PDB file of C-alpha atoms in Angstrom:
ATOM      1  CA  MET A 268       0.008  -0.099   0.130  1.00 91.00           C
ATOM      2  CA  SER A 269       1.069   3.475  -0.840  1.00 95.00           C
ATOM      3  CA  THR A 270      -0.448   6.487   0.851  1.00 97.00           C
ATOM      4  CA  TYR A 271      -1.551   8.816  -2.024  1.00 98.00           C
ATOM      5  CA  THR A 272      -2.925  12.712  -1.844  1.00 98.00           C
ATOM      6  CA  ALA A 273      -5.879  13.505  -4.321  1.00 98.00           C
ATOM      7  CA  THR A 274      -6.878  16.401  -5.744  1.00 98.00           C
ATOM      8  CA  VAL A 275     -10.135  17.439  -6.670  1.00 98.00           C
ATOM      9  CA  THR A 276     -11.259  20.074  -8.092  1.00 98.00           C
ATOM     10  CA  VAL A 277     -15.086  20.532  -8.374  1.00 98.00           C
ATOM     11  CA  GLN A 278     -16.118  23.568 -10.337  1.00 97.00           C
ATOM     12  CA  LEU A 279     -19.860  23.971 -12.476  1.00 97.00           C
ATOM     13  CA  LYS A 280     -19.810  23.064 -16.430  1.00 96.00           C
ATOM     14  CA  GLU A 281     -19.302  25.815 -18.493  1.00 94.00           C
ATOM     15  CA  GLY A 282     -22.718  28.242 -19.556  1.00 92.00           C
ATOM     16  CA  VAL A 283     -23.949  27.397 -15.664  1.00 95.00           C
ATOM     17  CA  LEU A 284     -24.259  30.724 -14.346  1.00 95.00           C
ATOM     18  CA  ASP A 285     -22.316  30.878 -11.022  1.00 96.00           C
ATOM     19  CA  PRO A 286     -23.993  34.401  -9.025  1.00 96.00           C
ATOM     20  CA  GLU A 287     -21.028  34.159  -6.441  1.00 94.00           C
ATOM     21  CA  ALA A 288     -18.708  34.693  -8.779  1.00 96.00           C
ATOM     22  CA  GLU A 289     -20.585  36.917 -10.129  1.00 95.00           C
ATOM     23  CA  THR A 290     -20.285  38.945  -7.489  1.00 95.00           C
ATOM     24  CA  THR A 291     -16.870  38.445  -6.244  1.00 96.00           C
ATOM     25  CA  ARG A 292     -15.936  39.200 -10.129  1.00 97.00           C
ATOM     26  CA  GLU A 293     -18.360  42.901  -8.897  1.00 96.00           C
ATOM     27  CA  ALA A 294     -16.236  43.302  -5.928  1.00 97.00           C
ATOM     28  CA  LEU A 295     -13.631  43.314  -7.336  1.00 98.00           C
ATOM     29  CA  GLU A 296     -13.883  45.351 -10.286  1.00 97.00           C
ATOM     30  CA  ARG A 297     -15.427  47.898  -7.377  1.00 97.00           C
ATOM     31  CA  LEU A 298     -11.749  47.407  -5.363  1.00 98.00           C
ATOM     32  CA  GLY A 299     -10.636  49.044  -8.758  1.00 98.00           C
ATOM     33  CA  PHE A 300      -9.176  46.436 -10.707  1.00 98.00           C
ATOM     34  CA  GLU A 301      -9.729  45.197 -14.196  1.00 98.00           C
ATOM     35  CA  LEU A 302     -10.250  41.955 -15.516  1.00 97.00           C
ATOM     36  CA  ASP A 303     -12.601  40.637 -17.857  1.00 96.00           C
ATOM     37  CA  ALA A 304     -13.962  37.282 -16.093  1.00 95.00           C
ATOM     38  CA  LEU A 305     -13.803  35.061 -12.806  1.00 96.00           C
ATOM     39  CA  ARG A 306     -14.754  31.691 -12.582  1.00 96.00           C
ATOM     40  CA  ALA A 307     -14.515  30.186  -8.762  1.00 96.00           C
ATOM     41  CA  ALA A 308     -13.543  25.626  -7.995  1.00 97.00           C
ATOM     42  CA  ASP A 309     -14.418  23.788  -4.591  1.00 97.00           C
ATOM     43  CA  ARG A 310     -10.645  21.997  -4.245  1.00 98.00           C
ATOM     44  CA  PHE A 311     -10.893  18.907  -1.844  1.00 98.00           C
ATOM     45  CA  GLU A 312      -7.532  17.363  -0.386  1.00 98.00           C
ATOM     46  CA  ILE A 313      -7.838  14.351   0.424  1.00 98.00           C
ATOM     47  CA  ASP A 314      -4.965  11.672   1.789  1.00 98.00           C
ATOM     48  CA  LEU A 315      -5.751   7.644   1.198  1.00 98.00           C
ATOM     49  CA  GLU A 316      -3.967   4.782   0.745  1.00 97.00           C
ATOM     50  CA  ALA A 317      -3.904   2.318  -2.083  1.00 97.00           C
ATOM     51  CA  THR A 318      -2.565  -0.253  -3.622  1.00 97.00           C
ATOM     52  CA  ASP A 319      -1.805   2.213  -6.825  1.00 96.00           C
ATOM     53  CA  SER A 320      -2.132   5.287  -7.652  1.00 96.00           C
ATOM     54  CA  GLU A 321      -5.274   4.211 -10.429  1.00 97.00           C
ATOM     55  CA  ALA A 322      -6.501   2.301  -7.214  1.00 97.00           C
ATOM     56  CA  ALA A 323      -6.254   6.055  -5.680  1.00 98.00           C
ATOM     57  CA  ARG A 324      -8.139   7.183  -8.538  1.00 98.00           C
ATOM     58  CA  ASP A 325     -10.860   4.687  -9.512  1.00 98.00           C
ATOM     59  CA  ARG A 326     -11.560   5.566  -5.188  1.00 98.00           C
ATOM     60  CA  VAL A 327     -11.235   9.435  -5.660  1.00 98.00           C
ATOM     61  CA  GLU A 328     -13.445   9.264  -8.476  1.00 98.00           C
ATOM     62  CA  GLU A 329     -16.290   7.217  -6.787  1.00 97.00           C
ATOM     63  CA  MET A 330     -15.824  10.602  -3.732  1.00 98.00           C
ATOM     64  CA  ALA A 331     -16.823  12.710  -6.584  1.00 98.00           C
ATOM     65  CA  GLU A 332     -19.623  11.404  -8.541  1.00 96.00           C
ATOM     66  CA  ARG A 333     -21.295  10.377  -5.844  1.00 95.00           C
ATOM     67  CA  LEU A 334     -21.045  13.114  -3.111  1.00 96.00           C
ATOM     68  CA  LEU A 335     -18.417  16.044  -4.140  1.00 98.00           C
ATOM     69  CA  ALA A 336     -19.160  16.699  -7.655  1.00 97.00           C
ATOM     70  CA  ASN A 337     -23.472  16.793  -8.453  1.00 97.00           C
ATOM     71  CA  PRO A 338     -22.528  15.996 -11.728  1.00 95.00           C
ATOM     72  CA  THR A 339     -25.937  17.942 -13.207  1.00 95.00           C
ATOM     73  CA  ILE A 340     -24.135  20.797 -12.460  1.00 97.00           C
ATOM     74  CA  HIS A 341     -20.357  20.802 -11.798  1.00 97.00           C
ATOM     75  CA  ASP A 342     -17.545  19.196 -14.531  1.00 97.00           C
ATOM     76  CA  TYR A 343     -14.657  17.496 -11.732  1.00 98.00           C
ATOM     77  CA  GLU A 344     -11.049  17.171 -12.237  1.00 98.00           C
ATOM     78  CA  VAL A 345      -8.861  14.398 -10.058  1.00 98.00           C
ATOM     79  CA  ALA A 346      -4.985  14.576  -9.438  1.00 98.00           C
ATOM     80  CA  ILE A 347      -3.194  11.740  -7.679  1.00 97.00           C
ATOM     81  CA  GLU A 348      -0.097  12.646  -5.948  1.00 96.00           C
ATOM     82  CA  ASP A 349       2.484   9.950  -4.472  1.00 93.00           C
ATOM     83  CA  GLN A 350       3.378  11.367  -1.247  1.00 85.00           C
TER      84      GLN A 350
ATOM     85  CA  MET B 267     -53.217   7.341   5.187  1.00 67.00           C
ATOM     86  CA  THR B 268     -50.223   8.202   7.522  1.00 94.00           C
ATOM     87  CA  VAL B 269     -47.565  10.452   6.180  1.00 98.00           C
ATOM     88  CA  ALA B 270     -44.416  10.205   7.164  1.00 98.00           C
ATOM     89  CA  VAL B 271     -41.856  13.426   7.785  1.00 98.00           C
ATOM     90  CA  ILE B 272     -38.439  13.144   7.904  1.00 98.00           C
ATOM     91  CA  GLN B 273     -36.807  15.168  10.206  1.00 97.00           C
ATOM     92  CA  PHE B 274     -32.680  16.154   9.943  1.00 96.00           C
ATOM     93  CA  GLY B 275     -30.762  18.090  11.560  1.00 94.00           C
ATOM     94  CA  GLY B 276     -31.108  20.838  10.273  1.00 95.00           C
ATOM     95  CA  SER B 277     -34.814  20.696   8.990  1.00 96.00           C
ATOM     96  CA  ASN B 278     -37.428  23.389  10.351  1.00 95.00           C
ATOM     97  CA  CYS B 279     -40.382  22.715   8.401  1.00 96.00           C
ATOM     98  CA  ASP B 280     -40.962  19.564  10.222  1.00 97.00           C
ATOM     99  CA  ARG B 281     -43.590  20.233  12.469  1.00 97.00           C
ATOM    100  CA  ASP B 282     -45.044  23.418   9.985  1.00 96.00           C
ATOM    101  CA  THR B 283     -45.485  20.008   7.783  1.00 97.00           C
ATOM    102  CA  VAL B 284     -47.463  18.071   9.877  1.00 97.00           C
ATOM    103  CA  GLN B 285     -49.605  20.233  11.062  1.00 96.00           C
ATOM    104  CA  ALA B 286     -50.784  21.473   7.867  1.00 96.00           C
ATOM    105  CA  LEU B 287     -50.859  17.494   7.224  1.00 97.00           C
ATOM    106  CA  GLU B 288     -53.579  17.150   9.578  1.00 96.00           C
ATOM    107  CA  SER B 289     -55.670  20.724   8.738  1.00 94.00           C
ATOM    108  CA  VAL B 290     -57.065  18.692   5.077  1.00 95.00           C
ATOM    109  CA  GLY B 291     -57.356  15.614   6.570  1.00 96.00           C
ATOM    110  CA  VAL B 292     -53.574  13.487   6.372  1.00 97.00           C
ATOM    111  CA  ALA B 293     -52.672  12.064   9.649  1.00 97.00           C
ATOM    112  CA  ALA B 294     -48.501  12.582   9.324  1.00 97.00           C
ATOM    113  CA  GLU B 295     -45.886  12.155  12.107  1.00 96.00           C
ATOM    114  CA  LEU B 296     -42.478  12.732  12.635  1.00 97.00           C
ATOM    115  CA  VAL B 297     -39.381  10.285  11.987  1.00 97.00           C
ATOM    116  CA  TRP B 298     -35.894  11.162  12.197  1.00 96.00           C
ATOM    117  CA  HIS B 299     -33.789  10.289  10.205  1.00 95.00           C
ATOM    118  CA  GLU B 300     -31.801   8.225  12.430  1.00 94.00           C
ATOM    119  CA  ASP B 301     -35.021   5.907  12.513  1.00 95.00           C
ATOM    120  CA  ASP B 302     -36.188   3.768   9.850  1.00 94.00           C
ATOM    121  CA  LEU B 303     -39.203   5.049   8.039  1.00 95.00           C
ATOM    122  CA  PRO B 304     -42.376   3.544  10.286  1.00 94.00           C
ATOM    123  CA  ALA B 305     -43.579   0.005   8.593  1.00 90.00           C
ATOM    124  CA  GLU B 306     -46.897   1.923   8.060  1.00 90.00           C
ATOM    125  CA  ALA B 307     -45.461   4.728   6.442  1.00 95.00           C
ATOM    126  CA  GLU B 308     -48.120   5.042   3.040  1.00 96.00           C
ATOM    127  CA  GLY B 309     -46.311   8.501   2.479  1.00 97.00           C
ATOM    128  CA  ILE B 310     -42.875  10.548   2.761  1.00 98.00           C
ATOM    129  CA  VAL B 311     -42.489  14.459   3.107  1.00 98.00           C
ATOM    130  CA  LEU B 312     -38.873  15.475   3.152  1.00 98.00           C
ATOM    131  CA  PRO B 313     -39.406  18.905   4.798  1.00 98.00           C
ATOM    132  CA  GLY B 314     -38.269  22.111   4.356  1.00 97.00           C
ATOM    133  CA  GLY B 315     -34.721  23.922   6.458  1.00 96.00           C
ATOM    134  CA  PHE B 316     -30.908  23.866   6.558  1.00 96.00           C
ATOM    135  CA  SER B 317     -30.424  19.398   7.002  1.00 95.00           C
ATOM    136  CA  TYR B 318     -26.735  19.741   7.200  1.00 94.00           C
ATOM    137  CA  GLY B 319     -26.396  23.122   7.416  1.00 93.00           C
ATOM    138  CA  ASP B 320     -26.500  23.165   3.552  1.00 93.00           C
ATOM    139  CA  PHE B 321     -22.796  22.213   4.014  1.00 94.00           C
ATOM    140  CA  LEU B 322     -20.813  21.429   0.581  1.00 94.00           C
ATOM    141  CA  ARG B 323     -24.487  21.827  -1.210  1.00 96.00           C
ATOM    142  CA  ALA B 324     -27.891  22.741   0.095  1.00 96.00           C
ATOM    143  CA  GLY B 325     -29.249  18.324   0.303  1.00 96.00           C
ATOM    144  CA  ALA B 326     -25.945  17.121  -0.432  1.00 96.00           C
ATOM    145  CA  MET B 327     -25.517  15.663   2.696  1.00 96.00           C
ATOM    146  CA  ALA B 328     -29.023  14.526   3.997  1.00 96.00           C
ATOM    147  CA  ALA B 329     -29.566  12.794   0.244  1.00 96.00           C
ATOM    148  CA  HIS B 330     -27.333   9.994   1.975  1.00 93.00           C
ATOM    149  CA  SER B 331     -28.586   9.808   4.939  1.00 92.00           C
ATOM    150  CA  PRO B 332     -29.438   5.963   6.108  1.00 91.00           C
ATOM    151  CA  ILE B 333     -33.324   6.043   5.581  1.00 96.00           C
ATOM    152  CA  MET B 334     -32.705   7.986   1.752  1.00 97.00           C
ATOM    153  CA  ASP B 335     -32.570   4.447   1.040  1.00 96.00           C
ATOM    154  CA  GLU B 336     -35.135   3.847   2.306  1.00 97.00           C
ATOM    155  CA  VAL B 337     -36.477   6.446   0.972  1.00 97.00           C
ATOM    156  CA  ARG B 338     -35.905   5.073  -2.311  1.00 97.00           C
ATOM    157  CA  ALA B 339     -36.566   1.729  -1.928  1.00 96.00           C
ATOM    158  CA  ALA B 340     -40.479   3.079  -1.104  1.00 97.00           C
ATOM    159  CA  ALA B 341     -40.875   5.437  -4.040  1.00 97.00           C
ATOM    160  CA  ASP B 342     -39.902   2.357  -6.271  1.00 96.00           C
ATOM    161  CA  GLU B 343     -42.650   0.866  -4.698  1.00 96.00           C
ATOM    162  CA  GLY B 344     -45.399   3.322  -5.591  1.00 96.00           C
ATOM    163  CA  THR B 345     -44.920   5.174  -1.883  1.00 97.00           C
ATOM    164  CA  PRO B 346     -45.653   9.558  -2.670  1.00 98.00           C
ATOM    165  CA  VAL B 347     -43.001  11.173  -2.086  1.00 98.00           C
ATOM    166  CA  LEU B 348     -42.883  15.031  -1.834  1.00 98.00           C
ATOM    167  CA  GLY B 349     -39.911  17.490  -1.342  1.00 98.00           C
ATOM    168  CA  ILE B 350     -40.168  20.795  -0.676  1.00 98.00           C
ATOM    169  CA  CYS B 351     -37.777  23.243  -0.345  1.00 98.00           C
ATOM    170  CA  ASN B 352     -34.521  21.995   1.009  1.00 98.00           C
ATOM    171  CA  GLY B 353     -36.462  18.266   0.757  1.00 98.00           C
ATOM    172  CA  ALA B 354     -36.279  19.224  -2.858  1.00 98.00           C
ATOM    173  CA  GLN B 355     -32.532  19.971  -2.414  1.00 98.00           C
ATOM    174  CA  VAL B 356     -31.765  16.185  -0.862  1.00 98.00           C
ATOM    175  CA  GLY B 357     -34.452  14.662  -3.541  1.00 98.00           C
ATOM    176  CA  CYS B 358     -32.469  16.244  -6.415  1.00 98.00           C
ATOM    177  CA  GLU B 359     -29.279  15.347  -4.943  1.00 97.00           C
ATOM    178  CA  ALA B 360     -30.867  11.661  -3.806  1.00 97.00           C
ATOM    179  CA  SER B 361     -31.404  11.447  -7.853  1.00 96.00           C
ATOM    180  CA  LEU B 362     -35.510  10.904  -6.803  1.00 98.00           C
ATOM    181  CA  THR B 363     -35.626  13.958  -9.198  1.00 98.00           C
ATOM    182  CA  PRO B 364     -34.087  15.392 -12.019  1.00 98.00           C
ATOM    183  CA  GLY B 365     -31.713  18.554 -11.931  1.00 98.00           C
ATOM    184  CA  ALA B 366     -30.506  20.465  -9.222  1.00 98.00           C
ATOM    185  CA  PHE B 367     -31.329  23.176  -7.190  1.00 98.00           C
ATOM    186  CA  THR B 368     -28.921  25.810  -6.950  1.00 97.00           C
ATOM    187  CA  THR B 369     -27.608  29.548  -5.969  1.00 97.00           C
ATOM    188  CA  ASN B 370     -30.174  31.851  -6.543  1.00 98.00           C
ATOM    189  CA  GLU B 371     -29.420  34.059  -9.550  1.00 97.00           C
ATOM    190  CA  SER B 372     -29.246  36.935  -7.325  1.00 96.00           C
ATOM    191  CA  ALA B 373     -26.625  35.197  -5.202  1.00 94.00           C
ATOM    192  CA  ARG B 374     -28.992  36.123  -2.330  1.00 95.00           C
ATOM    193  CA  PHE B 375     -31.444  34.231   0.256  1.00 97.00           C
ATOM    194  CA  GLN B 376     -35.136  35.216  -1.079  1.00 98.00           C
ATOM    195  CA  CYS B 377     -38.132  34.949   1.024  1.00 98.00           C
ATOM    196  CA  GLU B 378     -41.022  36.358  -0.464  1.00 97.00           C
ATOM    197  CA  HIS B 379     -44.536  35.483  -2.477  1.00 97.00           C
ATOM    198  CA  VAL B 380     -44.538  33.922  -6.052  1.00 98.00           C
ATOM    199  CA  HIS B 381     -47.316  33.648  -7.871  1.00 98.00           C
ATOM    200  CA  LEU B 382     -46.665  29.371 -10.002  1.00 98.00           C
ATOM    201  CA  ARG B 383     -48.587  28.262 -12.910  1.00 98.00           C
ATOM    202  CA  VAL B 384     -49.883  24.510 -12.865  1.00 98.00           C
ATOM    203  CA  GLU B 385     -48.318  22.848 -15.969  1.00 98.00           C
ATOM    204  CA  ASN B 386     -49.797  19.547 -15.310  1.00 97.00           C
ATOM    205  CA  SER B 387     -52.656  18.893 -13.852  1.00 97.00           C
ATOM    206  CA  GLU B 388     -53.034  15.060 -13.661  1.00 97.00           C
ATOM    207  CA  THR B 389     -50.805  14.673 -11.123  1.00 97.00           C
ATOM    208  CA  PRO B 390     -51.391  13.479  -7.298  1.00 97.00           C
ATOM    209  CA  TRP B 391     -49.947  17.064  -6.611  1.00 98.00           C
ATOM    210  CA  THR B 392     -51.989  19.117  -8.778  1.00 98.00           C
ATOM    211  CA  THR B 393     -55.023  17.019  -9.453  1.00 97.00           C
ATOM    212  CA  GLN B 394     -56.530  19.577  -6.935  1.00 97.00           C
ATOM    213  CA  TYR B 395     -56.193  21.837  -9.612  1.00 98.00           C
ATOM    214  CA  GLU B 396     -57.120  23.100 -13.075  1.00 97.00           C
ATOM    215  CA  GLU B 397     -53.771  23.254 -15.782  1.00 97.00           C
ATOM    216  CA  GLY B 398     -52.878  26.348 -16.206  1.00 97.00           C
ATOM    217  CA  GLU B 399     -54.498  28.265 -12.918  1.00 98.00           C
ATOM    218  CA  VAL B 400     -52.339  30.643 -10.948  1.00 98.00           C
ATOM    219  CA  ILE B 401     -51.926  30.044  -7.599  1.00 98.00           C
ATOM    220  CA  GLU B 402     -49.778  32.126  -5.059  1.00 98.00           C
ATOM    221  CA  LEU B 403     -47.197  30.444  -2.167  1.00 98.00           C
ATOM    222  CA  PRO B 404     -44.042  31.442  -0.799  1.00 98.00           C
ATOM    223  CA  ILE B 405     -40.304  30.875  -1.391  1.00 98.00           C
ATOM    224  CA  ALA B 406     -37.898  31.062   1.207  1.00 98.00           C
ATOM    225  CA  HIS B 407     -34.466  29.444  -0.175  1.00 98.00           C
ATOM    226  CA  GLY B 408     -31.544  31.046  -1.364  1.00 97.00           C
ATOM    227  CA  GLU B 409     -30.206  27.377  -4.125  1.00 97.00           C
ATOM    228  CA  GLY B 410     -33.762  27.222  -5.342  1.00 98.00           C
ATOM    229  CA  ARG B 411     -32.533  28.067  -9.126  1.00 98.00           C
ATOM    230  CA  PHE B 412     -32.928  25.115 -11.201  1.00 98.00           C
ATOM    231  CA  GLU B 413     -30.407  23.857 -13.427  1.00 98.00           C
ATOM    232  CA  ILE B 414     -29.883  20.849 -16.027  1.00 97.00           C
ATOM    233  CA  SER B 415     -28.901  19.946 -19.393  1.00 96.00           C
ATOM    234  CA  ASP B 416     -30.981  21.666 -22.232  1.00 96.00           C
ATOM    235  CA  ASP B 417     -31.774  17.762 -23.510  1.00 97.00           C
ATOM    236  CA  ARG B 418     -32.641  16.695 -20.025  1.00 97.00           C
ATOM    237  CA  LEU B 419     -35.122  19.779 -19.935  1.00 98.00           C
ATOM    238  CA  ASP B 420     -36.382  19.230 -23.763  1.00 98.00           C
ATOM    239  CA  ALA B 421     -37.352  15.158 -22.243  1.00 98.00           C
ATOM    240  CA  LEU B 422     -38.775  16.383 -18.856  1.00 98.00           C
ATOM    241  CA  GLU B 423     -41.467  18.928 -20.097  1.00 98.00           C
ATOM    242  CA  ALA B 424     -41.915  16.296 -23.494  1.00 98.00           C
ATOM    243  CA  ASP B 425     -42.720  14.009 -20.696  1.00 97.00           C
ATOM    244  CA  ASP B 426     -45.162  16.896 -19.386  1.00 97.00           C
ATOM    245  CA  ARG B 427     -42.966  16.097 -15.831  1.00 98.00           C
ATOM    246  CA  ILE B 428     -42.709  19.606 -15.000  1.00 98.00           C
ATOM    247  CA  LEU B 429     -45.511  20.496 -12.110  1.00 98.00           C
ATOM    248  CA  PHE B 430     -45.447  24.437 -11.886  1.00 98.00           C
ATOM    249  CA  ARG B 431     -43.506  27.495 -13.669  1.00 98.00           C
ATOM    250  CA  TYR B 432     -42.655  30.329 -11.926  1.00 98.00           C
ATOM    251  CA  CYS B 433     -45.158  32.995 -13.754  1.00 98.00           C
ATOM    252  CA  ASP B 434     -46.459  36.640 -12.652  1.00 98.00           C
ATOM    253  CA  ALA B 435     -50.726  37.427 -11.887  1.00 98.00           C
ATOM    254  CA  GLU B 436     -52.278  36.821 -14.577  1.00 97.00           C
ATOM    255  CA  GLY B 437     -50.242  33.880 -15.019  1.00 97.00           C
ATOM    256  CA  ASN B 438     -47.169  35.170 -17.850  1.00 98.00           C
ATOM    257  CA  VAL B 439     -43.923  33.022 -17.332  1.00 98.00           C
ATOM    258  CA  THR B 440     -41.529  36.079 -17.728  1.00 98.00           C
ATOM    259  CA  PRO B 441     -37.794  36.833 -16.448  1.00 97.00           C
ATOM    260  CA  GLU B 442     -39.326  39.638 -13.566  1.00 97.00           C
ATOM    261  CA  ALA B 443     -42.266  36.929 -12.451  1.00 98.00           C
ATOM    262  CA  ASN B 444     -38.704  34.181 -12.068  1.00 98.00           C
ATOM    263  CA  PRO B 445     -37.524  35.053  -8.847  1.00 98.00           C
ATOM    264  CA  ASN B 446     -34.255  33.096  -8.623  1.00 98.00           C
ATOM    265  CA  GLY B 447     -33.401  32.238 -12.638  1.00 98.00           C
ATOM    266  CA  SER B 448     -34.486  28.947 -12.559  1.00 98.00           C
ATOM    267  CA  LYS B 449     -34.322  27.627 -16.193  1.00 98.00           C
ATOM    268  CA  HIS B 450     -37.331  27.697 -18.671  1.00 98.00           C
ATOM    269  CA  ALA B 451     -39.176  28.779 -14.558  1.00 98.00           C
ATOM    270  CA  VAL B 452     -39.645  25.671 -13.368  1.00 98.00           C
ATOM    271  CA  ALA B 453     -40.562  25.824  -9.569  1.00 98.00           C
ATOM    272  CA  GLY B 454     -41.061  21.547  -9.066  1.00 98.00           C
ATOM    273  CA  VAL B 455     -40.894  18.563 -11.219  1.00 98.00           C
ATOM    274  CA  THR B 456     -42.093  15.125 -10.898  1.00 98.00           C
ATOM    275  CA  GLY B 457     -39.352  11.619 -10.907  1.00 98.00           C
ATOM    276  CA  GLU B 458     -40.072   8.927 -13.754  1.00 96.00           C
ATOM    277  CA  SER B 459     -43.324   8.355 -12.096  1.00 96.00           C
ATOM    278  CA  ASP B 460     -45.494  11.208 -11.255  1.00 96.00           C
ATOM    279  CA  HIS B 461     -46.013   9.652  -7.423  1.00 98.00           C
ATOM    280  CA  VAL B 462     -42.708  11.255  -6.902  1.00 98.00           C
ATOM    281  CA  ALA B 463     -42.003  14.828  -6.844  1.00 98.00           C
ATOM    282  CA  VAL B 464     -40.763  18.345  -5.720  1.00 98.00           C
ATOM    283  CA  MET B 465     -40.773  22.029  -5.467  1.00 98.00           C
ATOM    284  CA  MET B 466     -39.029  24.822  -3.576  1.00 98.00           C
ATOM    285  CA  PRO B 467     -42.164  27.072  -2.644  1.00 98.00           C
ATOM    286  CA  HIS B 468     -43.191  25.533  -0.095  1.00 98.00           C
ATOM    287  CA  PRO B 469     -48.105  24.677  -0.398  1.00 98.00           C
ATOM    288  CA  GLU B 470     -47.220  23.971   3.426  1.00 97.00           C
ATOM    289  CA  ARG B 471     -46.960  27.471   4.261  1.00 96.00           C
ATOM    290  CA  MET B 472     -50.362  28.264   2.443  1.00 97.00           C
ATOM    291  CA  THR B 473     -53.385  25.578   3.854  1.00 96.00           C
ATOM    292  CA  LEU B 474     -54.801  27.477   6.652  1.00 91.00           C
ATOM    293  CA  ALA B 475     -57.474  31.007   5.241  1.00 90.00           C
ATOM    294  CA  ASP B 476     -56.289  32.541   9.014  1.00 88.00           C
ATOM    295  CA  ILE B 477     -52.563  32.778   8.443  1.00 84.00           C
ATOM    296  CA  GLY B 478     -52.761  34.074   4.489  1.00 85.00           C
ATOM    297  CA  GLY B 479     -53.871  31.145   2.325  1.00 93.00           C
ATOM    298  CA  THR B 480     -54.709  27.880   1.368  1.00 96.00           C
ATOM    299  CA  ASP B 481     -53.449  27.513  -2.413  1.00 97.00           C
ATOM    300  CA  GLY B 482     -51.442  25.115  -0.994  1.00 97.00           C
ATOM    301  CA  SER B 483     -53.615  22.641   0.390  1.00 97.00           C
ATOM    302  CA  GLY B 484     -54.011  20.894  -3.471  1.00 97.00           C
ATOM    303  CA  VAL B 485     -50.881  19.754  -2.780  1.00 98.00           C
ATOM    304  CA  LEU B 486     -50.772  18.302   0.073  1.00 97.00           C
ATOM    305  CA  SER B 487     -54.073  16.886  -0.462  1.00 96.00           C
ATOM    306  CA  GLY B 488     -51.661  14.484  -2.915  1.00 95.00           C
ATOM    307  CA  PHE B 489     -51.825  12.026  -0.207  1.00 96.00           C
ATOM    308  CA  ALA B 490     -55.648  11.959   1.114  1.00 89.00           C
TER     309      ALA B 490
END
């Protein structure tokens, strides 16, 4: 068994409105910053033991599918790092 | 008919719902989510509130509460299930119903009365209304914007699975009458079978003439 850290990034699918990100963008503009767009995402870091990185990825992808993301509105990415 | 109103940690419309059901002649009891679903439960309400503090996403945690396996099994056997507000978010997160309810277009919590147009009057929840009838119910949510892919929404509409749409007092579906930016102004949908349904507005808050009106009674009468 090896120890891995999986990083899951969950983001709204392209085209799904993100009112919180839009509000944040407007706040940045009020502070005087210039920007074209702002996208927000949730990031989860998960430490786990698995036989290999593929097994770690499979388990974490299932976590993303079943809870961390809502596949109706989110896309997600999983990155696996060997500790 | 005894309806089980499931209490999650953070539910807060549970007792109102029991009273509202009783006001339309339906016996109801509270069931704590860590307890088993009573064998005599002939209907289920997932009530409003803020289960698990809306952690992760509204409804996401409660959707994976063990009792939800029993709710799903009961729904599959034909037990009527209605999710209201947070219960609607739970229902979608649990895949009892399609789509997702996410952050309002305004990015704010909104508590106000809205008008709804009855889109399909042939479900247990809407048989008391006429198709096209306009009713008034309160909303109270921060994450009520209905989202779903265009393809799946087309399929829902083709299958007549939209219960209600937000509209103005005359029944016109307009951007101004859509309080939260819901796609196609959808306020409530049915599951694969119409004995399972979810809606963001609160019918249980409009069942007593003394406190606002009875426009919501017809929805709860779906359990009668």
